[in-house]
């Protein structure tokens, strides 16, 4: 993956770059190609691996990045379910209660709202909070975009 998120053998990728580093890379691409992108952070104390895998299997675009942001800020990509693979990798660490980071490349605020509505419809039985920030409307700093999304 050109964005640096390594993929393990299971549905949850190995630990990769810090989430803010992935945002910085997307910022560079956005500046180069003159387009928007959205950073979203989803928080829920009850969101478990089955929910995450169901979310990853929802109709996201191939360019969207979905993963766990651990307490150290590292990004663990959640992979969509593939044919012939189980829905849950039993050997994966427990990520319940951690933040979920999502990058929506080439997406403006209206597109983000559609995507976030899709997320809430997939997770109807979970109490979740979602914050998002749009580049460059909300900020041109990767750190500030992540902070704005986390504060919502």
XYZ file of C-alpha atoms in Angstrom:
152
model
C 0.000 0.000 0.000
C 1.505 3.327 -1.048
C 0.206 5.037 2.092
C 2.344 2.895 4.363
C -0.282 0.791 6.148
C 1.068 -2.732 6.171
C -1.344 -5.580 5.808
C -1.092 -8.742 7.876
C -2.431 -12.179 7.048
C -5.662 -11.559 8.939
C -8.409 -9.002 8.717
C -6.597 -6.542 10.985
C -3.354 -5.219 9.519
C -0.152 -5.025 11.466
C 0.779 -1.850 13.295
C 1.864 0.802 10.838
C 2.561 4.500 10.677
C 1.113 6.878 13.190
C -2.321 8.058 12.041
C -1.092 11.650 11.803
C 1.669 10.474 9.403
C -0.966 9.003 7.097
C -2.839 12.311 7.279
C 0.399 14.147 6.394
C 0.869 11.905 3.357
C -2.700 12.553 2.229
C -2.133 16.284 2.788
C 0.872 16.142 0.460
C -1.170 14.324 -2.193
C -4.017 16.806 -1.793
C -1.736 19.788 -2.199
C -0.099 18.236 -5.238
C -3.360 17.329 -6.975
C -5.499 20.149 -5.557
C -8.290 18.185 -3.880
C -10.031 17.911 -0.523
C -9.842 15.061 1.959
C -11.572 14.256 5.229
C -10.180 12.941 8.506
C -12.740 11.205 10.716
C -12.394 9.687 14.177
C -15.044 7.388 15.581
C -15.197 6.556 19.294
C -17.262 3.920 21.043
C -16.595 1.950 24.201
C -18.646 -0.954 22.831
C -17.272 -1.185 19.284
C -15.616 -4.590 18.890
C -13.849 -6.464 16.112
C -17.040 -7.857 14.532
C -18.386 -4.289 14.259
C -15.132 -3.071 12.748
C -15.053 -5.841 10.169
C -18.699 -5.198 9.295
C -17.834 -1.537 8.907
C -14.849 -2.359 6.678
C -17.098 -4.534 4.507
C -19.550 -1.645 4.009
C -19.461 0.175 0.709
C -16.274 2.173 1.203
C -14.160 3.083 -1.801
C -10.880 1.246 -2.305
C -8.980 4.473 -1.639
C -10.566 5.007 1.797
C -8.470 3.958 4.790
C -10.181 2.522 7.871
C -8.297 1.383 10.942
C -7.719 1.434 14.658
C -5.729 4.263 16.191
C -4.073 2.769 19.255
C -3.125 4.761 22.393
C 0.353 5.404 20.932
C -1.221 6.890 17.780
C -0.234 3.971 15.513
C -2.656 3.003 12.753
C -3.840 -0.613 12.351
C -5.706 -0.982 9.068
C -8.954 -2.969 9.121
C -9.303 -4.930 5.908
C -12.617 -5.731 4.221
C -13.741 -9.342 4.383
C -12.402 -11.358 1.462
C -13.994 -14.350 -0.185
C -13.149 -17.520 1.695
C -11.816 -15.742 4.775
C -13.419 -15.745 8.157
C -15.125 -12.573 9.305
C -13.004 -12.352 12.447
C -9.320 -13.065 12.988
C -9.332 -14.714 16.419
C -5.597 -14.086 16.895
C -5.907 -10.317 16.528
C -5.402 -8.201 19.627
C -8.458 -6.739 21.323
C -9.106 -3.235 20.011
C -12.444 -2.719 21.740
C -12.825 0.840 22.936
C -9.995 2.310 20.833
C -10.570 5.135 18.366
C -11.247 4.286 14.733
C -9.502 6.541 12.238
C -10.814 6.977 8.711
C -9.302 8.881 5.799
C -11.557 9.787 2.888
C -9.301 10.964 0.029
C -10.759 13.277 -2.606
C -13.810 13.940 -0.433
C -15.400 17.251 0.538
C -17.728 17.992 3.485
C -20.866 16.867 1.597
C -19.210 13.588 0.602
C -18.035 13.084 4.151
C -21.580 13.507 5.447
C -22.792 10.772 3.089
C -19.988 8.457 4.221
C -20.568 9.195 7.907
C -24.304 8.531 7.501
C -23.392 5.170 5.968
C -21.175 4.422 8.979
C -23.925 5.212 11.482
C -26.394 3.063 9.539
C -23.994 0.094 9.714
C -23.451 0.582 13.458
C -27.067 1.170 14.527
C -26.734 -0.854 17.744
C -23.622 0.967 18.979
C -23.378 4.221 20.863
C -20.786 6.101 18.839
C -19.435 9.590 18.430
C -17.897 10.696 15.149
C -15.838 13.789 14.535
C -14.450 14.922 11.227
C -12.300 17.647 9.752
C -12.024 18.691 6.116
C -8.784 19.726 4.456
C -8.268 22.619 3.716
C -11.521 24.145 5.048
C -10.967 23.311 8.718
C -7.165 23.393 8.742
C -4.092 22.891 6.583
C -2.173 21.163 9.387
C -2.360 17.371 9.729
C -2.033 17.588 13.510
C -4.837 20.150 13.727
C -7.114 18.068 11.473
C -6.697 15.053 13.773
C -7.232 17.268 16.852
C -10.400 18.820 15.384
C -11.821 15.391 14.532
C -10.935 14.086 18.008
C -12.587 17.062 19.731
C -16.001 16.563 18.141
